[in-house]
PDB file of N, CA and C in Angstrom:
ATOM      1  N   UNK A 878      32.250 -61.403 -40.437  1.00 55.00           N
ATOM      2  CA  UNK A 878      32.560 -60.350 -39.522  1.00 55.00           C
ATOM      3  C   UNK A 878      32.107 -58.979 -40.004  1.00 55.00           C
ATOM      4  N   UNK A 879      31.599 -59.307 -41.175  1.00 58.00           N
ATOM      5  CA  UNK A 879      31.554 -57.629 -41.940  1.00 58.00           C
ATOM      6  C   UNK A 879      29.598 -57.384 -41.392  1.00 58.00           C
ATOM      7  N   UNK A 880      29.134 -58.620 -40.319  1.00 58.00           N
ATOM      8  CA  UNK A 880      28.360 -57.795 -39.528  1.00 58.00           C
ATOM      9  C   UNK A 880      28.139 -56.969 -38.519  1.00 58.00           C
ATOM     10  N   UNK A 881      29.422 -56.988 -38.014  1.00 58.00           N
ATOM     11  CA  UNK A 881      29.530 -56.388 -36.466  1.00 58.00           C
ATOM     12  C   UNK A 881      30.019 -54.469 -37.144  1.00 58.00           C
ATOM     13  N   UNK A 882      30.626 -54.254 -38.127  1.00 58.00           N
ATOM     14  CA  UNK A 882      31.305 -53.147 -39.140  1.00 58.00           C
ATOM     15  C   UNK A 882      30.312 -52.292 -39.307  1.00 58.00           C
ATOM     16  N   UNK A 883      29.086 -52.707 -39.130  1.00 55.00           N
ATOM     17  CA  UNK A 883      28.265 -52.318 -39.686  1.00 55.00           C
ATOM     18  C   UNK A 883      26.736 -51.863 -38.169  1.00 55.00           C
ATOM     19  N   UNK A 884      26.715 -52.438 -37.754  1.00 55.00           N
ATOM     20  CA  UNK A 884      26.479 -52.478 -36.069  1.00 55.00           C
ATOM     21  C   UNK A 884      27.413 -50.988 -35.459  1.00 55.00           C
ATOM     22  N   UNK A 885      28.253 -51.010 -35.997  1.00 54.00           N
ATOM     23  CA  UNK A 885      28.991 -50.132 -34.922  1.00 54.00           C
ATOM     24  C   UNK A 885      29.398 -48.914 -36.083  1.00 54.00           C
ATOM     25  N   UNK A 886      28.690 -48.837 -36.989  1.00 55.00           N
ATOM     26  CA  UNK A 886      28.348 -47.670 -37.997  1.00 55.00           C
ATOM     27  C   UNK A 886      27.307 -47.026 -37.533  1.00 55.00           C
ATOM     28  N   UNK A 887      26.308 -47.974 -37.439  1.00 53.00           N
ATOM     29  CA  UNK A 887      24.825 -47.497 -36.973  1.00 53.00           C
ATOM     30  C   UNK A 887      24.717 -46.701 -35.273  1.00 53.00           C
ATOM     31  N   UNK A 888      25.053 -47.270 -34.445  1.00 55.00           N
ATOM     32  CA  UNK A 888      26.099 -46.500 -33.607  1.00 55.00           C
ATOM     33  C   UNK A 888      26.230 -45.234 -33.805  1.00 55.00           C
ATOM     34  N   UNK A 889      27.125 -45.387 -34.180  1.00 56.00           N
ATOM     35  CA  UNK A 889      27.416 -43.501 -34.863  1.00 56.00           C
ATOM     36  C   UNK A 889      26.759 -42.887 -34.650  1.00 56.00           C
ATOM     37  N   UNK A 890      26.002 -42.996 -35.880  1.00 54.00           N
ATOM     38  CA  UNK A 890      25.003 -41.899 -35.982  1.00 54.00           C
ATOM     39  C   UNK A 890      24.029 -41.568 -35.267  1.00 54.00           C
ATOM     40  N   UNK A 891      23.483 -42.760 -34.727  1.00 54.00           N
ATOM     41  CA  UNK A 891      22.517 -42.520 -33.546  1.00 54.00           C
ATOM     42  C   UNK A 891      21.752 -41.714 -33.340  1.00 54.00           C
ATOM     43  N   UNK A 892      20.648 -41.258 -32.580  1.00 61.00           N
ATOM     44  CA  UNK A 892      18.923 -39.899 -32.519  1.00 61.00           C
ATOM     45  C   UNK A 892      20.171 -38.634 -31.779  1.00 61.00           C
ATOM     46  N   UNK A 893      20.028 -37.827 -32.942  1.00 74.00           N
ATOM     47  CA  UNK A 893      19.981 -36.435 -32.919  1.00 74.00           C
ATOM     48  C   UNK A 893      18.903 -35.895 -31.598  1.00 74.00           C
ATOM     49  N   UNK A 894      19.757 -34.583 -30.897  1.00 78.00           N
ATOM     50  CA  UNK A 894      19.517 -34.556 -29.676  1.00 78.00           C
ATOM     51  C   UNK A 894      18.079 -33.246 -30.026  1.00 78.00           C
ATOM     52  N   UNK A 895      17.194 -33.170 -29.580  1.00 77.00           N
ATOM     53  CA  UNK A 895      15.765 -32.266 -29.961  1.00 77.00           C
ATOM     54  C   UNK A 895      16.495 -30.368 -29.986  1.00 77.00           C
ATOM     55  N   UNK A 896      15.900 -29.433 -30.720  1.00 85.00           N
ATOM     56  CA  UNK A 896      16.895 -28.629 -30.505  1.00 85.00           C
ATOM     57  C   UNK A 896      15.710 -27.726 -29.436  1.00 85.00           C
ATOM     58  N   UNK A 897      16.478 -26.707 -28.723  1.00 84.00           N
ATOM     59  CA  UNK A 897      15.815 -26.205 -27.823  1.00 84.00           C
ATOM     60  C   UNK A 897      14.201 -25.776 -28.061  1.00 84.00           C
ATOM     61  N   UNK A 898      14.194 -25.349 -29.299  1.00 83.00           N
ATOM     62  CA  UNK A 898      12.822 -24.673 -28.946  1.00 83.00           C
ATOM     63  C   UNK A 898      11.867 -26.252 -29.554  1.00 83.00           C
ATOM     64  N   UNK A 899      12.083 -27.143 -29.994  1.00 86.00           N
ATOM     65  CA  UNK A 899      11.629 -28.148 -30.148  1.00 86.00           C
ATOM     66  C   UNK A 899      10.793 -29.179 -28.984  1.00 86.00           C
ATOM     67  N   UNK A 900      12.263 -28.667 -27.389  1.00 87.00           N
ATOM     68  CA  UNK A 900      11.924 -29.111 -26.152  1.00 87.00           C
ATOM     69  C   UNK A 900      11.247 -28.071 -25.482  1.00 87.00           C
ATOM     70  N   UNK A 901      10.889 -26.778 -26.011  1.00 92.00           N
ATOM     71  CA  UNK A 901      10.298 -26.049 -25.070  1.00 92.00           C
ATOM     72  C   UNK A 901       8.971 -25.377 -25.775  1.00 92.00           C
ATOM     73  N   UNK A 902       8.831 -26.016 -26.861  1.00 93.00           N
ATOM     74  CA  UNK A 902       7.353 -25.950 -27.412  1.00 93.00           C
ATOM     75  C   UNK A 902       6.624 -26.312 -26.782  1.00 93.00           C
ATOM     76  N   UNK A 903       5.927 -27.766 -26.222  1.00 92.00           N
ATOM     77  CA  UNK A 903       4.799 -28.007 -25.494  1.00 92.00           C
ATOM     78  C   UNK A 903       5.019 -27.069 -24.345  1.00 92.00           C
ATOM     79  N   UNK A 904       5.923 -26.711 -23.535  1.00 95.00           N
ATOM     80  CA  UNK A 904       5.663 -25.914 -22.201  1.00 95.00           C
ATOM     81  C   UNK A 904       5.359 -24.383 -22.653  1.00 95.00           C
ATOM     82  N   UNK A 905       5.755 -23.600 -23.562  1.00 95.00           N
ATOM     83  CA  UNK A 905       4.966 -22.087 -24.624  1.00 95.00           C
ATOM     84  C   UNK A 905       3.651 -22.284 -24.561  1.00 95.00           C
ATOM     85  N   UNK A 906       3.359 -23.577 -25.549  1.00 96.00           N
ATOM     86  CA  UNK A 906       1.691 -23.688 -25.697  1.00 96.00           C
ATOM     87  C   UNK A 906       0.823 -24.288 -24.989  1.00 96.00           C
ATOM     88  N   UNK A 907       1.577 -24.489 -23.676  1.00 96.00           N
ATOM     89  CA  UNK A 907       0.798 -24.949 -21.980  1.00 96.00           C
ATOM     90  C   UNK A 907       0.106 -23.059 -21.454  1.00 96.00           C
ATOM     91  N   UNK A 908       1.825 -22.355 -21.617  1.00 96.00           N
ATOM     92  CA  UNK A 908       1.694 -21.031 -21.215  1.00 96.00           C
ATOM     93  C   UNK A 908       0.305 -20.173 -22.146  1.00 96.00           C
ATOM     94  N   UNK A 909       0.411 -20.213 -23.061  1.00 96.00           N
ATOM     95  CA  UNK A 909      -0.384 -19.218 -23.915  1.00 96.00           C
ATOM     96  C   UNK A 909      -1.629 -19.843 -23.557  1.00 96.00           C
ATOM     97  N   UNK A 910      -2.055 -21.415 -23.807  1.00 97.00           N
ATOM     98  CA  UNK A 910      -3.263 -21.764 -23.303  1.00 97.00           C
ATOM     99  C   UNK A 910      -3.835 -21.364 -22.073  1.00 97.00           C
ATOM    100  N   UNK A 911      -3.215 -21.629 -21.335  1.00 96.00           N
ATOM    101  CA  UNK A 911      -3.233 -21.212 -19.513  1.00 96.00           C
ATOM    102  C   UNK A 911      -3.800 -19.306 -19.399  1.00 96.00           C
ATOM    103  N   UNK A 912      -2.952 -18.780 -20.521  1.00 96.00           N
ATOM    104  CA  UNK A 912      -2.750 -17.384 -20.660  1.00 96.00           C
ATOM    105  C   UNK A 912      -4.938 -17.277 -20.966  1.00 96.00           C
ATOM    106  N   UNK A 913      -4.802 -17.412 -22.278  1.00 96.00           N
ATOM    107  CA  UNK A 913      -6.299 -17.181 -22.733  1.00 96.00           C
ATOM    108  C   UNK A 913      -7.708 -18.206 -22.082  1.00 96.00           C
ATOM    109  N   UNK A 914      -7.287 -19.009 -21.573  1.00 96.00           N
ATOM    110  CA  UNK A 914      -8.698 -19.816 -21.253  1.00 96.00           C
ATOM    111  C   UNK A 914      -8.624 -19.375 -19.286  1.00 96.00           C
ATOM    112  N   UNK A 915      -7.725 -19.385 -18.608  1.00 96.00           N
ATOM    113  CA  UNK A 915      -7.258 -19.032 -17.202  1.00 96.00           C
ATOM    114  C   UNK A 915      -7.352 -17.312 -16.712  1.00 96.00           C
ATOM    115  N   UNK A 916      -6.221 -16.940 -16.901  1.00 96.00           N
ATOM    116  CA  UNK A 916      -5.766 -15.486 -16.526  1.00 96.00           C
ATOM    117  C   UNK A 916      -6.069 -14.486 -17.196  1.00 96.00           C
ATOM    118  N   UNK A 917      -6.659 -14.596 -18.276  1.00 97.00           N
ATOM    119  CA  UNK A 917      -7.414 -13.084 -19.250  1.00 97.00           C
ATOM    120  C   UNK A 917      -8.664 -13.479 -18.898  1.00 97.00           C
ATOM    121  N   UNK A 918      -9.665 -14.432 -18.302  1.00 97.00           N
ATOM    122  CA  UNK A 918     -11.031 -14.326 -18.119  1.00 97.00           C
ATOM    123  C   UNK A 918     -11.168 -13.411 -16.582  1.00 97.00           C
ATOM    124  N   UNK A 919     -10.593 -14.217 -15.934  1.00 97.00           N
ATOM    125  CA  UNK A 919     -10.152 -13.857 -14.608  1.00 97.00           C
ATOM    126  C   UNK A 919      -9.751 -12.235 -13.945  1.00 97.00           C
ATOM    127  N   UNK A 920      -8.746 -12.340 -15.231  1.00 97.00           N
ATOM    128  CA  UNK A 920      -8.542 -10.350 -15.245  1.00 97.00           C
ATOM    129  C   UNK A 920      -9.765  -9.467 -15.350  1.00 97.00           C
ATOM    130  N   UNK A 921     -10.381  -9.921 -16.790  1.00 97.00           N
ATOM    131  CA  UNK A 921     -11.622  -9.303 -17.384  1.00 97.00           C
ATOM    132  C   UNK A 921     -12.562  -9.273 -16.045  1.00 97.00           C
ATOM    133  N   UNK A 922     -13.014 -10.165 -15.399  1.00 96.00           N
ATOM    134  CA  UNK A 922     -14.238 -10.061 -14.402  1.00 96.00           C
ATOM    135  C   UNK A 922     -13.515  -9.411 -13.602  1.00 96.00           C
ATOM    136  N   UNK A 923     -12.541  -9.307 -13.188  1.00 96.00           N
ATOM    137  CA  UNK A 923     -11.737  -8.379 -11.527  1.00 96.00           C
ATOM    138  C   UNK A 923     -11.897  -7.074 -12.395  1.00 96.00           C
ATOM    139  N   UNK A 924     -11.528  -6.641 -13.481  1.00 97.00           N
ATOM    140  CA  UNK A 924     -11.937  -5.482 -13.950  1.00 97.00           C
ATOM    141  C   UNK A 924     -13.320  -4.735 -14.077  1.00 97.00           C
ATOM    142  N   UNK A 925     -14.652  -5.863 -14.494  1.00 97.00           N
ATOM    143  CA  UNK A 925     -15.708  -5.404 -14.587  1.00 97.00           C
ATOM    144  C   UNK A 925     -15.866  -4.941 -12.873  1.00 97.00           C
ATOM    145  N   UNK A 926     -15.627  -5.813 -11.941  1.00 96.00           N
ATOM    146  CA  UNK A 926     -16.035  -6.363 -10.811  1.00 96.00           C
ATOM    147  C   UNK A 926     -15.741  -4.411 -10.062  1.00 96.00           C
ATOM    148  N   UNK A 927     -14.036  -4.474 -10.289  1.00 96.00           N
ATOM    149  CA  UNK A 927     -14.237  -3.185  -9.676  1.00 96.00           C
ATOM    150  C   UNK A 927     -14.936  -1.357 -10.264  1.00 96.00           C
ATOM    151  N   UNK A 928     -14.824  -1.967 -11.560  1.00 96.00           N
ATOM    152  CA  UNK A 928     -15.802  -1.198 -12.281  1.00 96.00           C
ATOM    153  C   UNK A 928     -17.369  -0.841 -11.313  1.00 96.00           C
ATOM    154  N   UNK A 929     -18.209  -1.692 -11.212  1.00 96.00           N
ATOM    155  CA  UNK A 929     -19.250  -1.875 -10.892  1.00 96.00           C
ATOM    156  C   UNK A 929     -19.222  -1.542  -9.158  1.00 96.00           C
ATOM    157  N   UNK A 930     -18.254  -1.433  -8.821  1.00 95.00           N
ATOM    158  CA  UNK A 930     -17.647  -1.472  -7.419  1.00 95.00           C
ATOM    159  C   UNK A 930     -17.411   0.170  -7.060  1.00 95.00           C
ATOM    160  N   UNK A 931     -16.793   0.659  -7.990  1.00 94.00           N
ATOM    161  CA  UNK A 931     -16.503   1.881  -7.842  1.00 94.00           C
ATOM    162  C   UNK A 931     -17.452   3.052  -8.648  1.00 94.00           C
ATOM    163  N   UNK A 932     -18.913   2.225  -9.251  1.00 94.00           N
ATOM    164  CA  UNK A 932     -19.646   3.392  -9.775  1.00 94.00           C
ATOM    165  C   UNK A 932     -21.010   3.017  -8.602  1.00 94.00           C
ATOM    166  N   UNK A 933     -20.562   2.481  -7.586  1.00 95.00           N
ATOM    167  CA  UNK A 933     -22.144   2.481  -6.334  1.00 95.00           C
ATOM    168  C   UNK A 933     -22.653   3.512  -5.794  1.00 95.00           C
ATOM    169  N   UNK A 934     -23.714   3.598  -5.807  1.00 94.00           N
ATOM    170  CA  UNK A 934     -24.291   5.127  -5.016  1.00 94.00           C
ATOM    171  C   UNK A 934     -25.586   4.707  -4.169  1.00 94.00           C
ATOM    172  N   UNK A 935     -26.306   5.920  -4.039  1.00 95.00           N
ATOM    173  CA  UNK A 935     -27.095   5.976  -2.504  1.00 95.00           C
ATOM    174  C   UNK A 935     -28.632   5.481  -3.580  1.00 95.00           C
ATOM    175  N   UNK A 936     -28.930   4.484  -3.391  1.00 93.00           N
ATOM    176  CA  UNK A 936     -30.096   3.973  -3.714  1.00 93.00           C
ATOM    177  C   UNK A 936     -30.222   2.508  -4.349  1.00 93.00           C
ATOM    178  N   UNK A 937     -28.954   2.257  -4.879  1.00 94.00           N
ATOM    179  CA  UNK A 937     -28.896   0.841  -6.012  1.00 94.00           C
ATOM    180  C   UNK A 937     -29.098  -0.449  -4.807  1.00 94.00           C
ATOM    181  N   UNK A 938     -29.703  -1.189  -5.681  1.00 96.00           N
ATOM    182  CA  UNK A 938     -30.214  -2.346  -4.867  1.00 96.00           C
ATOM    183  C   UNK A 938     -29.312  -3.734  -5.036  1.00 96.00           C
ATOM    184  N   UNK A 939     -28.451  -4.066  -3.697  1.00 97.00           N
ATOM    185  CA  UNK A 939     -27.398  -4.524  -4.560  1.00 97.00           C
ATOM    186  C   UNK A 939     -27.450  -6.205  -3.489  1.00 97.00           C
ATOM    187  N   UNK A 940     -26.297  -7.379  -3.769  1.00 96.00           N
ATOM    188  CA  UNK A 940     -26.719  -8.029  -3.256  1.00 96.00           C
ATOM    189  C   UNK A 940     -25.241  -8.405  -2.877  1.00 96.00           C
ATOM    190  N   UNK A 941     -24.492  -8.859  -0.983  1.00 95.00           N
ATOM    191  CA  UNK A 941     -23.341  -8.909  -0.783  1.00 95.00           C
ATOM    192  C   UNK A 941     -23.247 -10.562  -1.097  1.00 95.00           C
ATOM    193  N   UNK A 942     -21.905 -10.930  -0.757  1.00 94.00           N
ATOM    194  CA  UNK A 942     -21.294 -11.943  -0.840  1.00 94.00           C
ATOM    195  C   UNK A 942     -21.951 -13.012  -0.113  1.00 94.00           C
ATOM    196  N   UNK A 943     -22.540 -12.298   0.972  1.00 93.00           N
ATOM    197  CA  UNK A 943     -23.378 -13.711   1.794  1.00 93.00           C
ATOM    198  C   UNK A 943     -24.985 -13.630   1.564  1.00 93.00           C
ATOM    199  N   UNK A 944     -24.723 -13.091   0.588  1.00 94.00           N
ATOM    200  CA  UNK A 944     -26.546 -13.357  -0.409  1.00 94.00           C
ATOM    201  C   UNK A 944     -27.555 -12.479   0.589  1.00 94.00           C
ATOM    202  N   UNK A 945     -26.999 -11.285   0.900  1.00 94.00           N
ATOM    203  CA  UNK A 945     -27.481 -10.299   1.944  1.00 94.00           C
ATOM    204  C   UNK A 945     -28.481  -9.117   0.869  1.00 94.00           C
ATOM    205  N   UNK A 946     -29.806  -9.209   0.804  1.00 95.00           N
ATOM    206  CA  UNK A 946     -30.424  -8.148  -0.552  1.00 95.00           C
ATOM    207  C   UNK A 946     -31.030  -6.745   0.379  1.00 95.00           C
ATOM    208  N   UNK A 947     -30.022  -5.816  -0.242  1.00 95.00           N
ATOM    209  CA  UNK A 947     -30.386  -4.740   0.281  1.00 95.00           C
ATOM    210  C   UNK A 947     -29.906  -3.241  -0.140  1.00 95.00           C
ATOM    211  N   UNK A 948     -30.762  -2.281   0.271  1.00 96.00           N
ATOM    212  CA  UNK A 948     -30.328  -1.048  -0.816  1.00 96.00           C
ATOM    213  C   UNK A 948     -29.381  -0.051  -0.188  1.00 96.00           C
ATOM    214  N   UNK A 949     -28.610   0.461  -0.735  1.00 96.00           N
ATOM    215  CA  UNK A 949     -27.580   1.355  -0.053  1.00 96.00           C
ATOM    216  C   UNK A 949     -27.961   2.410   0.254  1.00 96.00           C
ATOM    217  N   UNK A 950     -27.832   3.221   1.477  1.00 96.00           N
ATOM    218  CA  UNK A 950     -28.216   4.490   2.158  1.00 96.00           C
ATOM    219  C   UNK A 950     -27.319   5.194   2.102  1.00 96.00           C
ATOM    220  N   UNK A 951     -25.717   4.825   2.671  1.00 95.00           N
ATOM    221  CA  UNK A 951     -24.351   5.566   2.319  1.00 95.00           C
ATOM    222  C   UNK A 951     -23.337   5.122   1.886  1.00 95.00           C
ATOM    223  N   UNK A 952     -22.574   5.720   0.978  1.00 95.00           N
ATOM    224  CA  UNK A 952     -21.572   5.180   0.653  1.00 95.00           C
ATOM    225  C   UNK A 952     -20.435   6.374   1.259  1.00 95.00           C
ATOM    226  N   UNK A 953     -19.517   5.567   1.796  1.00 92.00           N
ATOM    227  CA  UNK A 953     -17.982   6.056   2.383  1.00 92.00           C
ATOM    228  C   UNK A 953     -17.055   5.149   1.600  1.00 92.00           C
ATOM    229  N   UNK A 954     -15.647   5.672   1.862  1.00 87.00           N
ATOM    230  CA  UNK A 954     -14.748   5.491   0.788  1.00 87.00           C
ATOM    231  C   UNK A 954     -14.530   3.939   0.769  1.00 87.00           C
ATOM    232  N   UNK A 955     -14.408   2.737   2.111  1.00 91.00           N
ATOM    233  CA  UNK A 955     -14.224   1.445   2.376  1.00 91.00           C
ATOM    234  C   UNK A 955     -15.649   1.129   2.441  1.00 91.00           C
ATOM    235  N   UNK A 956     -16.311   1.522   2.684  1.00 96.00           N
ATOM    236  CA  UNK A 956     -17.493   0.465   3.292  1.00 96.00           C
ATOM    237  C   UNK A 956     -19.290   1.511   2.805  1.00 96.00           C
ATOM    238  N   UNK A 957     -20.025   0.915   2.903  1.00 96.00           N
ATOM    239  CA  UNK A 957     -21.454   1.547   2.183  1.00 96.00           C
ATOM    240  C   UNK A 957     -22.011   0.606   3.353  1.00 96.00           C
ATOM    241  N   UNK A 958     -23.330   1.651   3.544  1.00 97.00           N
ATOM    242  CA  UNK A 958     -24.285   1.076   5.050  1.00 97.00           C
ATOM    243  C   UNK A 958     -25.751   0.714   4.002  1.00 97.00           C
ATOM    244  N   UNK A 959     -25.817  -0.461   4.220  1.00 96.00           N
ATOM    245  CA  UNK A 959     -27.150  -1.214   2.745  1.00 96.00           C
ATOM    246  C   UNK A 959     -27.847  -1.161   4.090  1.00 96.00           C
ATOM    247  N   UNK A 960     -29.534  -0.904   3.697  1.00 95.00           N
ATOM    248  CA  UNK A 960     -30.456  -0.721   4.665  1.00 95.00           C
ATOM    249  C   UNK A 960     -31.413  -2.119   4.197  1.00 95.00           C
ATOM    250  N   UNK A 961     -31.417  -3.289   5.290  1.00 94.00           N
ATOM    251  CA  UNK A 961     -31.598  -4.728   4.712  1.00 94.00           C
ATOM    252  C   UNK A 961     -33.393  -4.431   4.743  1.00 94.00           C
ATOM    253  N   UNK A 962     -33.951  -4.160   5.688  1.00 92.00           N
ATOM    254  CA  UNK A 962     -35.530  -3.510   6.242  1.00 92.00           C
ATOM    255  C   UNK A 962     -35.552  -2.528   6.799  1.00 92.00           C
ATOM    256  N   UNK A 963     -36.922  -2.176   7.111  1.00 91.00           N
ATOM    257  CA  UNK A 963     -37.313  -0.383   7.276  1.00 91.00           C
ATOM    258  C   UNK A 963     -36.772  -0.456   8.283  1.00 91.00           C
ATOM    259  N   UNK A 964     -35.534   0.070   8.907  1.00 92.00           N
ATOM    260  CA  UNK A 964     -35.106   0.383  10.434  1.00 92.00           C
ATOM    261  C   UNK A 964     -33.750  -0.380  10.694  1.00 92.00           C
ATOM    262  N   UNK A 965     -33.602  -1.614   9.797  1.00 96.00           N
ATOM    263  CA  UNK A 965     -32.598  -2.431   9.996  1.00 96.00           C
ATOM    264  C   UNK A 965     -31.104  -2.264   9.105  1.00 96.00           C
ATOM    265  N   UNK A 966     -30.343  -1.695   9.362  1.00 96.00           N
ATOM    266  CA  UNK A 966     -29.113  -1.494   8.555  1.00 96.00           C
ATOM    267  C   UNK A 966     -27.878  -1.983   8.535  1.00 96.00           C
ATOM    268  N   UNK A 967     -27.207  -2.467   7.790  1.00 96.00           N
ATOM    269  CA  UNK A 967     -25.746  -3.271   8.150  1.00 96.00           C
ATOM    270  C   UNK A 967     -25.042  -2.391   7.096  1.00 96.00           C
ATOM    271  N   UNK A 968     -23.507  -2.050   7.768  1.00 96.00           N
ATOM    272  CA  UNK A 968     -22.133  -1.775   7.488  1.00 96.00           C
ATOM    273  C   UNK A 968     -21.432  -2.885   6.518  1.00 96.00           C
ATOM    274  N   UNK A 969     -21.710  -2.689   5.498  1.00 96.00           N
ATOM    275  CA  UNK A 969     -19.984  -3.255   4.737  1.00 96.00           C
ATOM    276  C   UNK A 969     -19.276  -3.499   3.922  1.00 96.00           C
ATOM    277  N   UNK A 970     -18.775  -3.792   3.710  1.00 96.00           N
ATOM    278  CA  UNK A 970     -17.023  -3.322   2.638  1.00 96.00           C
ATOM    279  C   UNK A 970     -17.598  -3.211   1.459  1.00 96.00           C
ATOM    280  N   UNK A 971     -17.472  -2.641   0.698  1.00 95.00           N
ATOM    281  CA  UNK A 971     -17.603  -2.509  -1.072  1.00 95.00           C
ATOM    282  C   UNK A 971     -17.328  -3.656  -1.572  1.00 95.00           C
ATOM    283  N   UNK A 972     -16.027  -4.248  -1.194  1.00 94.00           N
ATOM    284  CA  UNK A 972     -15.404  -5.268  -2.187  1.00 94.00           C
ATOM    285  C   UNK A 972     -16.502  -6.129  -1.950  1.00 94.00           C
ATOM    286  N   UNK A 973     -17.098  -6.631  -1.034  1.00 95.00           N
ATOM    287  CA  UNK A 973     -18.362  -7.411  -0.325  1.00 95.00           C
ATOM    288  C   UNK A 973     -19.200  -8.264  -1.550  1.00 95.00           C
ATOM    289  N   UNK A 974     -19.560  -6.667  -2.039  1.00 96.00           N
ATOM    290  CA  UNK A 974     -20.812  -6.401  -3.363  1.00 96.00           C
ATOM    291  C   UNK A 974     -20.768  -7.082  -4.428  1.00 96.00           C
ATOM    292  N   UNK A 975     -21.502  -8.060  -4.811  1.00 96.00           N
ATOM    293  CA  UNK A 975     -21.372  -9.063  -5.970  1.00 96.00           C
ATOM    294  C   UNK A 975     -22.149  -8.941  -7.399  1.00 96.00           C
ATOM    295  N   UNK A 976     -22.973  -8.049  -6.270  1.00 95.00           N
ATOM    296  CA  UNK A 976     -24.025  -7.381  -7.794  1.00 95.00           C
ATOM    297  C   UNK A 976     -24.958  -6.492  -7.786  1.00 95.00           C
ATOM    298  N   UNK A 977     -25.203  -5.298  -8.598  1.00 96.00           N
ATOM    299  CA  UNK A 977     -26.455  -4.698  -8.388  1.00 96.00           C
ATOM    300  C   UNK A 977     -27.766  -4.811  -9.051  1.00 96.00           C
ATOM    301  N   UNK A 978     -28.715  -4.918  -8.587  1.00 95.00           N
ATOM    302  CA  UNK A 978     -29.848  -5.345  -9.298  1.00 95.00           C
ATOM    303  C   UNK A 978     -30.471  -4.262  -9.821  1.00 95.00           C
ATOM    304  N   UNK A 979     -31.442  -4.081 -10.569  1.00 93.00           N
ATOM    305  CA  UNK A 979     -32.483  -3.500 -11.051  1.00 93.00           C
ATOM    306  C   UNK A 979     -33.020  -2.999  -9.837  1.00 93.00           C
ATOM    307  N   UNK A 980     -33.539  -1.846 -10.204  1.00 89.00           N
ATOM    308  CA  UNK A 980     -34.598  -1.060  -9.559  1.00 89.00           C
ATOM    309  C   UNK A 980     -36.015  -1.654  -8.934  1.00 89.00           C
ATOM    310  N   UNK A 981     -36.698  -1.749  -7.920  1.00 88.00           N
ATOM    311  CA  UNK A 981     -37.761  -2.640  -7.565  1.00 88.00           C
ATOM    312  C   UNK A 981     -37.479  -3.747  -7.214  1.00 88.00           C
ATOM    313  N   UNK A 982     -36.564  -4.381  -7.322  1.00 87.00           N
ATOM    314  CA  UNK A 982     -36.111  -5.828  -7.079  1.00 87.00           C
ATOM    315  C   UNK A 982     -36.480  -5.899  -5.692  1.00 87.00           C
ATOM    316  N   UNK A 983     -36.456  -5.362  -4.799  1.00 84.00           N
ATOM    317  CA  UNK A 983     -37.046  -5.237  -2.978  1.00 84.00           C
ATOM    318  C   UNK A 983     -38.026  -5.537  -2.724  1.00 84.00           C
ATOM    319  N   UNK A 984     -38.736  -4.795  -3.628  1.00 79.00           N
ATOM    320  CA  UNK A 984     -40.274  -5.023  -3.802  1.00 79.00           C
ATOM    321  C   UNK A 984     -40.765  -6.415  -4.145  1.00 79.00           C
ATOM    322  N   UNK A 985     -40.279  -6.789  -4.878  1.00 61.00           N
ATOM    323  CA  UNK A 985     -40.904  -7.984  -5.108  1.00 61.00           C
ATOM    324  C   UNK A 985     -40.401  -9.401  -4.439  1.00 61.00           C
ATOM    325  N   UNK A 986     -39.340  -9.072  -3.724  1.00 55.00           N
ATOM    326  CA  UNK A 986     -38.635 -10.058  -2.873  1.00 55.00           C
ATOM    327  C   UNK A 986     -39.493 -10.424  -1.271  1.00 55.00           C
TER     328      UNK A 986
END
């Protein structure tokens, strides 16, 4: 009988319960990962993005969101009028603008 004494010792003691920050380690180093490979790249380009957004002026040759290549004639506070060909001009939004090119780039397009 002095096996069952012994069964119900072991019992007892039984798995110790994880202590909090033990259970909330993998979900920290989900966060911090998420943090540097996700949401700091993401920031960085919305920063360049309006950078580049808010230094546009009357000549840069720039190219919109719907792959529209054309050079800016005016800029107003929402929106810049890009002149696409000699006579042909379209209205629109800044945020639009995905990139400005080099100088001549028209030319050779």
């Amino acid at each position: 009988m002095d096996f069952f004494i012994a069964d119900a010792m072991a019992q007892q003691g039984g798995a110790q319960q994880p202590s909090l920050l033990e259970s909330l380690l993998p979900l920290l180093i989900l966060i911090v990962l998420f943090y540097f490979l996700l949401i700091r790249p993401q920031m960085k380009r919305a920063k360049e993005h309006r950078k580049m957004v808010s230094e546009l002026g009357k000549g840069d040759e720039v190219v919109t969101g719907g792959g529209i290549l054309g050079r800016i004639i005016e800029v107003n506070d929402p929106y810049v009028t890009v002149e696409l060909a000699e006579g042909v001009q379209v209205k629109v939004q800044k945020d639009t603008i995905t990139s400005v090119l080099p100088k001549g780039t028209m030319k050779d397009a």
